[in-house]
Each structure stands twice: as C-alpha cells, then as structure tokens.
Short mmCIF file of C-alpha atoms (C1' of nucleotides) in Angstrom, two decimals:
data_model
loop_
_atom_site.label_atom_id
_atom_site.label_comp_id
_atom_site.label_asym_id
_atom_site.label_seq_id
_atom_site.Cartn_x
_atom_site.Cartn_y
_atom_site.Cartn_z
CA MET T 1 254.78 -52.85 84.94
CA ASP T 2 252.18 -55.57 84.97
CA ARG T 3 252.51 -56.95 81.46
CA PHE T 4 254.84 -59.60 80.11
CA LEU T 5 257.36 -57.73 77.94
CA SER T 6 260.75 -58.39 76.35
CA ASN T 7 262.45 -61.74 76.00
CA ALA T 8 265.26 -63.90 77.33
CA VAL T 9 266.94 -67.26 76.79
CA ASN T 10 267.80 -69.50 79.74
CA ARG T 11 269.48 -72.87 80.04
CA ILE T 12 267.86 -76.12 81.17
CA ASP T 13 269.78 -77.91 83.92
CA ALA T 14 270.38 -81.63 84.38
CA LYS T 15 267.05 -82.04 86.17
CA GLY T 16 265.12 -80.43 83.37
CA ARG T 17 264.57 -77.17 85.21
CA VAL T 18 264.83 -73.67 83.79
CA SER T 19 264.61 -70.27 85.49
CA VAL T 20 261.71 -68.08 84.52
CA PRO T 21 263.14 -64.58 83.92
CA ALA T 22 262.95 -62.49 87.09
CA HIS T 23 260.91 -59.82 85.37
CA PHE T 24 258.26 -62.35 84.36
CA ARG T 25 258.15 -63.74 87.87
CA ALA T 26 257.48 -60.26 89.20
CA VAL T 27 254.54 -59.91 86.80
CA VAL T 28 253.23 -63.33 87.84
CA GLN T 29 253.29 -62.26 91.44
CA LYS T 30 251.77 -58.86 90.76
CA ARG T 31 248.91 -60.54 88.91
CA GLY T 32 248.41 -62.94 91.75
CA TYR T 33 248.82 -66.11 89.71
CA SER T 34 249.14 -68.97 92.13
CA GLU T 35 249.97 -71.38 89.34
CA LEU T 36 250.86 -71.15 85.69
CA TYR T 37 249.05 -72.96 82.91
CA ALA T 38 250.73 -73.72 79.58
CA LEU T 39 248.75 -74.27 76.39
CA ARG T 40 250.03 -75.75 73.15
CA CYS T 41 249.82 -73.14 70.41
CA LEU T 42 247.68 -74.32 67.53
CA ASP T 43 249.93 -73.65 64.58
CA ARG T 44 253.31 -72.96 66.16
CA PRO T 45 255.84 -75.03 68.08
CA ALA T 46 255.38 -72.85 71.16
CA MET T 47 253.47 -72.85 74.45
CA ASP T 48 251.29 -69.98 75.67
CA VAL T 49 251.84 -69.57 79.40
CA GLY T 50 249.76 -67.53 81.80
CA GLY T 51 247.35 -67.68 84.70
CA LEU T 52 244.14 -69.63 84.63
CA ASP T 53 242.43 -66.51 83.31
CA LEU T 54 244.06 -67.54 80.07
CA LEU T 55 241.27 -70.09 79.82
CA ASP T 56 238.45 -67.62 80.45
CA ARG T 57 238.47 -66.28 76.93
CA TYR T 58 238.37 -69.75 75.47
CA GLU T 59 235.63 -70.91 77.79
CA GLN T 60 233.47 -67.92 76.97
CA ARG T 61 233.93 -68.78 73.34
CA ILE T 62 233.02 -72.42 73.91
CA ALA T 63 229.87 -71.40 75.75
CA GLN T 64 228.62 -69.87 72.50
CA GLU T 65 228.83 -73.19 70.67
CA ASP T 66 226.34 -76.03 70.66
CA PRO T 67 227.93 -78.38 73.22
CA PHE T 68 227.00 -81.42 71.18
CA LEU T 69 228.74 -80.34 68.03
CA GLN T 70 232.25 -81.19 67.01
CA THR T 71 233.54 -77.64 67.26
CA ALA T 72 232.73 -77.25 70.95
CA ASP T 73 234.37 -80.57 71.65
CA ASP T 74 237.50 -79.62 69.73
CA MET T 75 237.75 -76.32 71.57
CA SER T 76 237.34 -77.95 74.95
CA PHE T 77 239.89 -80.55 74.02
CA PHE T 78 242.33 -77.85 73.04
CA CYS T 79 242.02 -75.67 76.10
CA HIS T 80 241.29 -78.21 78.85
CA GLY T 81 243.10 -81.25 77.62
CA ASP T 82 246.01 -79.97 75.60
CA GLY T 83 247.60 -77.95 78.38
CA THR T 84 249.66 -78.56 81.49
CA PHE T 85 250.35 -76.90 84.81
CA LEU T 86 253.73 -75.31 85.36
CA LYS T 87 254.67 -75.06 88.99
CA LEU T 88 257.20 -72.43 89.92
CA ASP T 89 259.55 -73.84 92.52
CA GLN T 90 260.72 -71.48 95.18
CA ASP T 91 263.75 -70.46 93.17
CA GLY T 92 261.46 -69.40 90.34
CA ARG T 93 262.14 -72.36 88.06
CA ILE T 94 259.82 -74.58 86.05
CA THR T 95 260.51 -78.07 84.73
CA MET T 96 260.24 -78.91 81.04
CA SER T 97 258.11 -82.02 80.67
CA ASP T 98 258.15 -84.32 77.66
CA PHE T 99 254.73 -82.96 76.81
CA ILE T 100 256.29 -79.54 76.28
CA ARG T 101 259.48 -80.76 74.62
CA GLU T 102 257.51 -82.76 72.10
CA HIS T 103 255.46 -79.83 70.91
CA THR T 104 258.17 -77.18 70.99
CA GLY T 105 261.34 -79.09 70.17
CA ILE T 106 262.93 -77.64 73.28
CA SER T 107 265.96 -79.59 74.47
CA ALA T 108 268.77 -77.54 76.03
CA GLU T 109 267.61 -73.93 76.13
CA VAL T 110 264.32 -72.09 76.42
CA ALA T 111 263.40 -68.73 74.92
CA PHE T 112 260.86 -66.71 76.91
CA VAL T 113 258.85 -64.16 74.91
CA GLY T 114 256.54 -61.59 76.49
CA ARG T 115 253.11 -61.28 74.87
CA GLY T 116 251.32 -58.83 77.15
CA ASN T 117 248.79 -60.83 79.14
CA PHE T 118 250.79 -64.01 78.83
CA PHE T 119 254.17 -65.17 77.61
CA GLN T 120 255.45 -67.88 75.33
CA ILE T 121 258.21 -70.42 75.50
CA TRP T 122 260.09 -71.49 72.37
CA GLU T 123 263.05 -73.47 71.26
CA PRO T 124 265.44 -70.56 70.49
CA GLY T 125 266.27 -71.68 66.96
CA ARG T 126 262.66 -72.11 65.95
CA LEU T 127 261.81 -68.74 67.44
CA ALA T 128 264.45 -67.10 65.24
CA THR T 129 263.02 -68.84 62.18
CA TYR T 130 259.50 -67.85 63.07
CA GLY T 131 260.54 -64.27 63.75
CA ALA T 132 262.15 -64.03 60.33
CA GLU T 133 259.01 -65.36 58.67
CA ALA T 134 256.81 -62.96 60.61
CA ARG T 135 258.95 -60.02 59.49
CA ALA T 136 258.82 -61.24 55.91
CA ARG T 137 255.03 -61.39 56.04
CA LEU T 138 254.86 -57.86 57.39
CA LEU T 139 257.08 -56.69 54.56
CA GLN T 140 254.71 -58.33 52.09
CA LEU T 141 251.87 -56.38 53.63
CA ARG T 142 253.78 -53.15 53.29
CA GLN T 143 254.52 -53.87 49.67
CA GLY T 144 250.86 -54.59 49.21
CA THR T 145 250.13 -50.92 49.84
CA LYS T 146 250.30 -48.68 46.77
CA PRO T 147 253.53 -49.48 44.90
CA GLY T 148 256.34 -46.99 45.22
CA GLU T 149 254.50 -45.10 47.91
CA ARG T 150 255.62 -44.93 51.50
CA PRO T 151 253.09 -46.87 53.53
CA GLU T 152 252.98 -44.43 56.40
CA MET W 14 241.49 -75.83 91.34
CA ASP W 15 238.15 -77.50 90.85
CA ARG W 16 238.25 -78.30 87.15
CA PHE W 17 239.81 -81.23 85.37
CA LEU W 18 242.75 -79.76 83.47
CA SER W 19 245.91 -81.03 81.79
CA ASN W 20 246.69 -84.62 80.95
CA ALA W 21 248.82 -87.60 81.91
CA VAL W 22 249.65 -91.15 80.82
CA ASN W 23 249.84 -93.97 83.37
CA ARG W 24 250.65 -97.66 83.11
CA ILE W 25 248.29 -100.54 83.76
CA ASP W 26 249.67 -103.17 86.15
CA ALA W 27 249.32 -106.95 85.99
CA LYS W 28 246.00 -106.82 87.84
CA GLY W 29 244.49 -104.38 85.40
CA ARG W 30 244.74 -101.39 87.72
CA VAL W 31 245.87 -97.89 86.82
CA SER W 32 246.48 -94.84 89.02
CA VAL W 33 244.22 -91.86 88.44
CA PRO W 34 246.51 -88.80 88.38
CA ALA W 35 246.77 -87.24 91.84
CA HIS W 36 245.57 -83.92 90.55
CA PHE W 37 242.38 -85.45 89.19
CA ARG W 38 241.78 -87.29 92.44
CA ALA W 39 242.00 -83.98 94.27
CA VAL W 40 239.34 -82.53 91.97
CA VAL W 41 237.12 -85.57 92.48
CA GLN W 42 237.34 -85.11 96.21
CA LYS W 43 236.81 -81.38 96.07
CA ARG W 44 233.68 -81.89 93.99
CA GLY W 45 232.46 -84.46 96.46
CA TYR W 46 232.05 -87.28 93.96
CA SER W 47 231.51 -90.44 95.96
CA GLU W 48 231.83 -92.56 92.84
CA LEU W 49 232.88 -92.08 89.26
CA TYR W 50 230.76 -92.92 86.27
CA ALA W 51 232.27 -93.70 82.87
CA LEU W 52 230.33 -93.28 79.63
CA ARG W 53 231.26 -94.58 76.21
CA CYS W 54 231.80 -91.65 73.88
CA LEU W 55 229.57 -91.82 70.84
CA ASP W 56 231.95 -91.25 67.98
CA ARG W 57 235.32 -91.75 69.60
CA PRO W 58 237.21 -94.61 71.22
CA ALA W 59 237.21 -92.85 74.60
CA MET W 60 235.28 -92.82 77.87
CA ASP W 61 233.87 -89.72 79.53
CA VAL W 62 234.42 -90.00 83.27
CA GLY W 63 232.92 -87.83 85.99
CA GLY W 64 230.36 -87.65 88.75
CA LEU W 65 226.74 -88.54 88.24
CA ASP W 66 226.10 -84.93 87.22
CA LEU W 67 227.70 -85.99 83.97
CA LEU W 68 224.33 -87.49 83.08
CA ASP W 69 222.45 -84.23 83.63
CA ARG W 70 223.92 -82.81 80.50
CA TYR W 71 222.71 -85.71 78.40
CA GLU W 72 219.34 -85.91 80.08
CA GLN W 73 218.67 -82.27 79.29
CA ARG W 74 219.51 -82.99 75.72
CA ILE W 75 217.20 -86.00 75.59
CA ALA W 76 214.39 -83.90 76.99
CA GLN W 77 214.62 -81.74 73.89
CA GLU W 78 213.99 -84.68 71.58
CA ASP W 79 210.62 -86.04 70.51
CA PRO W 80 210.07 -89.06 72.82
CA PHE W 81 208.33 -90.95 70.01
CA LEU W 82 211.32 -90.89 67.74
CA GLN W 83 214.12 -93.38 67.66
CA THR W 84 216.65 -90.68 68.51
CA ALA W 85 215.42 -90.18 72.06
CA ASP W 86 215.44 -93.89 72.70
CA ASP W 87 218.94 -94.25 71.30
CA MET W 88 220.21 -91.39 73.41
CA SER W 89 218.69 -92.82 76.54
CA PHE W 90 220.25 -96.19 75.86
CA PHE W 91 223.56 -94.52 75.30
CA CYS W 92 223.67 -92.51 78.47
CA HIS W 93 221.88 -94.78 80.91
CA GLY W 94 222.86 -98.17 79.66
CA ASP W 95 226.23 -97.79 78.06
CA GLY W 96 228.17 -96.70 81.11
CA THR W 97 229.92 -98.26 84.05
CA PHE W 98 230.90 -97.30 87.57
CA LEU W 99 234.57 -96.86 88.38
CA LYS W 100 235.59 -97.48 91.94
CA LEU W 101 238.68 -95.75 93.26
CA ASP W 102 240.60 -98.10 95.53
CA GLN W 103 242.38 -96.65 98.52
CA ASP W 104 245.56 -96.00 96.56
CA GLY W 105 243.60 -94.00 94.01
CA ARG W 106 243.52 -96.64 91.30
CA ILE W 107 240.74 -97.86 89.04
CA THR W 108 240.41 -101.17 87.23
CA MET W 109 240.19 -101.31 83.45
CA SER W 110 237.35 -103.67 82.61
CA ASP W 111 236.89 -105.44 79.29
CA PHE W 112 233.93 -103.14 78.70
CA ILE W 113 236.32 -100.20 78.66
CA ARG W 114 239.15 -101.93 76.81
CA GLU W 115 236.82 -103.00 74.04
CA HIS W 116 235.56 -99.53 73.31
CA THR W 117 238.84 -97.66 73.75
CA GLY W 118 241.47 -100.12 72.57
CA ILE W 119 243.31 -99.61 75.85
CA SER W 120 245.76 -102.39 76.65
CA ALA W 121 248.95 -101.36 78.45
CA GLU W 122 248.69 -97.62 79.13
CA VAL W 123 245.95 -95.11 79.78
CA ALA W 124 245.91 -91.44 78.83
CA PHE W 125 243.89 -89.20 81.16
CA VAL W 126 242.64 -85.98 79.58
CA GLY W 127 241.02 -83.14 81.53
CA ARG W 128 237.84 -81.70 80.00
CA GLY W 129 236.74 -79.18 82.61
CA ASN W 130 233.74 -80.74 84.31
CA PHE W 131 234.84 -84.27 83.57
CA PHE W 132 237.81 -86.11 82.14
CA GLN W 133 238.40 -88.72 79.46
CA ILE W 134 240.44 -91.88 79.22
CA TRP W 135 242.08 -92.87 75.94
CA GLU W 136 244.51 -95.31 74.47
CA PRO W 137 247.52 -92.97 74.12
CA GLY W 138 248.15 -93.63 70.44
CA ARG W 139 244.56 -93.00 69.46
CA LEU W 140 244.53 -89.86 71.55
CA ALA W 141 247.50 -88.49 69.63
CA THR W 142 245.72 -89.14 66.34
CA TYR W 143 242.51 -87.57 67.53
CA GLY W 144 244.36 -84.57 68.97
CA ALA W 145 246.05 -83.89 65.66
CA GLU W 146 242.70 -84.03 63.88
CA ALA W 147 241.07 -81.70 66.38
CA ARG W 148 243.86 -79.19 66.00
CA ALA W 149 243.56 -79.35 62.23
CA ARG W 150 239.82 -78.65 62.46
CA LEU W 151 240.42 -75.64 64.72
CA LEU W 152 242.96 -74.28 62.29
CA GLN W 153 240.36 -74.54 59.54
CA LEU W 154 238.10 -72.37 61.66
CA ARG W 155 240.84 -69.83 62.09
CA GLN W 156 241.45 -69.66 58.36
CA GLY W 157 237.79 -68.90 57.97
CA THR W 158 238.33 -65.51 59.61
CA LYS W 159 238.76 -62.55 57.32
CA PRO W 160 242.12 -62.52 55.56
CA GLY W 161 244.63 -60.17 57.11
CA GLU W 162 242.70 -60.13 60.35
CA ARG W 163 244.39 -61.30 63.51
CA PRO W 164 242.67 -64.51 64.48
CA GLU W 165 243.43 -64.28 68.16
"C1'" DT Z 29 284.49 -40.63 88.58
"C1'" DG Z 30 286.09 -44.90 89.90
"C1'" DG Z 31 286.05 -48.67 93.13
"C1'" DG Z 32 284.33 -51.60 96.65
"C1'" DG Z 33 280.64 -53.94 98.61
"C1'" DC Z 34 275.79 -55.41 98.66
"C1'" DA Z 35 271.79 -57.42 96.26
"C1'" DT Z 36 269.86 -60.18 92.87
"C1'" DT Z 37 269.82 -63.61 89.40
"C1'" DA Z 38 270.90 -67.77 87.04
"C1'" DT Z 39 272.51 -72.25 87.80
"C1'" DG Z 40 274.12 -76.61 90.09
"C1'" DG Z 41 273.40 -80.24 93.37
"C1'" DG Z 42 271.96 -82.86 97.94
"C1'" DC Z 43 268.09 -84.70 100.08
"C1'" DG Z 44 263.45 -85.77 101.74
"C1'" DT Z 45 258.68 -86.59 100.32
"C1'" DC Z 46 255.13 -88.39 97.67
"C1'" DA Z 47 252.90 -90.39 93.67
"C1'" DA Z 48 253.04 -94.29 90.67
"C1'" DC Z 49 253.68 -98.96 90.64
"C1'" DG Z 50 254.39 -103.93 91.80
"C1'" DG Z 51 253.12 -107.76 94.54
"C1'" DG Z 52 251.63 -110.57 98.76
"C1'" DA Z 53 247.85 -111.89 101.51
"C1'" DA Z 54 243.13 -111.70 103.23
"C1'" DC Z 55 238.57 -112.05 101.57
"C1'" DA Z 56 234.23 -112.92 99.05
"C1'" DG Z 57 231.35 -115.10 95.76
"C1'" DG Z 58 230.20 -118.58 92.73
"C1'" DC I 28 237.99 -124.92 95.37
"C1'" DC I 29 239.04 -121.47 92.26
"C1'" DT I 30 238.83 -116.71 90.58
"C1'" DG I 31 238.66 -112.13 90.98
"C1'" DT I 32 238.66 -108.26 94.11
"C1'" DT I 33 240.25 -105.44 97.98
"C1'" DC I 34 243.51 -104.13 101.46
"C1'" DC I 35 248.12 -103.27 102.71
"C1'" DC I 36 252.96 -103.09 102.27
"C1'" DG I 37 257.55 -102.03 100.04
"C1'" DT I 38 260.16 -100.02 96.09
"C1'" DT I 39 261.43 -96.57 92.93
"C1'" DG I 40 261.81 -92.56 90.55
"C1'" DA I 41 260.35 -87.88 89.93
"C1'" DC I 42 259.71 -83.64 91.96
"C1'" DG I 43 259.85 -79.91 95.53
"C1'" DC I 44 262.60 -77.83 99.19
"C1'" DC I 45 266.85 -76.21 100.61
"C1'" DC I 46 271.57 -74.52 100.29
"C1'" DA I 47 275.75 -73.11 97.71
"C1'" DT I 48 278.17 -70.58 94.09
"C1'" DA I 49 279.23 -67.68 90.28
"C1'" DA I 50 278.12 -63.85 87.54
"C1'" DT I 51 276.01 -59.60 87.04
"C1'" DG I 52 274.24 -55.22 88.10
"C1'" DC I 53 273.52 -51.40 91.34
"C1'" DC I 54 274.39 -48.09 94.81
"C1'" DC I 55 276.99 -45.51 97.84
"C1'" DC I 56 280.89 -43.31 99.13
"C1'" DA I 57 285.46 -41.85 98.93
#
DNA sequence: TGGGGCATTATGGGCGTCAACGGGAACAGG
DNA sequence: CCTGTTCCCGTTGACGCCCATAATGCCCCA
C-alpha cells in the first residue's frame, strides 16, 4: 500500500520527539520522500505533512495568479513561509517544534491521521472534537435530502 | 533543496548581527549567490532578500509600464534605489542596518520567512499579525467556492 | 491448538556535533 | 584618535546518532 491510511496516537518524550507510525514510515520510504514538509492547515489546528510534492499543487495554483497581486503573495506566504521541515531521525521519530505546538495545541501526545497522499498531525482531543463536528455536518447533508426518504 | 522554505526566528546580538538560518545559507550557496540584496517591500514592513535575480522580476514588470508615466519611475526608484546589500560574514551572519530597522521595526529579533526564490525578514510580532491576515484572506477565497463543494 | 522464541515497534536516555550566539582583538577609514 | 567593521575564538543549547528496554505481534513447531 502506498497511501497514508488509518490513524494512531503516540506519546511525545522528554526531548520533544514522537515516533511516526511504522506504517506511515513505510509509505514515506516507498514514495521516496527524503524529507517531510509540514504545512499549517488554514482553518484547522492541524498540520498537513507530506513530501515536497505537497507544494507542487499549490505552486501550480500560484502560477495562475498575477504575481503582483495580494492573492499570489498570500498563497506563497502560506505554502513557502508557513511550513517547516520535519526530519525523521533514524529511529523514525520527528520532533515537535514550538511552531507546530502553537498552531495545533499539541503538548503531550500526537494523533496521526492518514489522508491518502499526505497525513495530518493533531492534538488528540481537538481531533475528536473536529471529527464529531464533521460527522454532524454530514448528517445535516443527509437530512437535507428529501425528508423522510432514505438518502441512498 | 534549492528553494527557500520554512521559517525561523533569531536574535540580534550587541553588535547588530544576526545569524541567517543554516538552511537558508545552504540554499544561497547552492544558488551561487555571491551577495544578497535586500529590497523594501512596498506595502509591508518587511524586506525581500535574495540574489540579484530578484530584480529581474521587477524589471520585467517595469518594462510593461508606460515609461512616460509616474508609475514606471516610481517602480524603478523602488527596486533600484530602495535596496541594500547584505554581506554574510564568515559565521553566516548579517548586520541589521538602520535602513532595515526603520522600515521593518526590527529591534531585538528577526524572523526569516522562506518565499521560494527569495526570503523575507520581519519583526516577529508584525509577521504574526500579517500571517493571520493572509490566512483570513485565503479563507475568504475558499468560501467563495461553490457551497457544498470540497475546497481542496 | 497452544506455547516458545524471534522480529518489530514504541519509548527512554547518553553522548557527540553543529548552529546560534557572545565577545575579544585586529583592522580600516574618517 | 575614535568608531564601526571584520576576523576569530569559546560557550551553550538543541538536535542527530547510537544503544537499551519493554511491549506487542507473528511465526513456527511441537
């Protein structure tokens, strides 16, 4: 399997390190990522983590904009400046910098969530909250289909 | 890696020097920049820093303007006259001149922000403010997509 | 089918290296 | 002579490399 799937919660040690789940490490290796890049999610207290190809999509998008307008600058700021490298040590661990803790609220434990071509890291409590909200929204959608009728 | 990515905050010492992050120095060397050029950003309290190819971008833009109008003259002044050279000393540090401090508000610490082909220097507090604004603007964009559609 | 042993993972900690930083001294220019 | 700059050194703290250990899962074989 070459996609990031499933999820796991691991503990941060005294040095601020946390093990990336073995399954994710295998995917990283299979995809040939030499280093990981973590991006602050726009509207969530989470980081998107993946290879540098994570940036390709954003850069293609930026190329469509007038480089002297605000939008292009904001996009570049977001994808080039609002991210950080995550180096896997040889035991497969990454260190949680203040930059990441600030945005995610992570302190003692990290939740890893597969998202296909990348994965996310969350503070476990906030992930649970967000998951509940996401499910609630999906229920809303379902109820938005014809009332009393089964949506499938 | 040959692009300026990620960010860092470093302290200014008593002599007005500050270390350029090691990762950025590596990019500078890889790109073969013999000296760095810093440009005052137009509408932000930041400096754009990069090789002399940084000017190419602006010069192309100026070429599109009518040379008899004020705009072209203003742009030329901005990109040719409103910049300064930054010399890396042999420990990889640069000196923060009054010219830079005045425009950026930098006093005790410097935030370095990767922007792909160049990087920026900011006063950390102002960077945080600007970052929040940029993120808010990008979210506006996202909300402009069709309702119910997945924005990513 | 159950048990023992091997492999792998998560986690903790010692230690060396290097980047960031502070400061002395040589040096140049006005 | 004084000021600011450049070179060079030492210190410190963070991070990467290495090893150890405990827990878990897996496989093979009796």
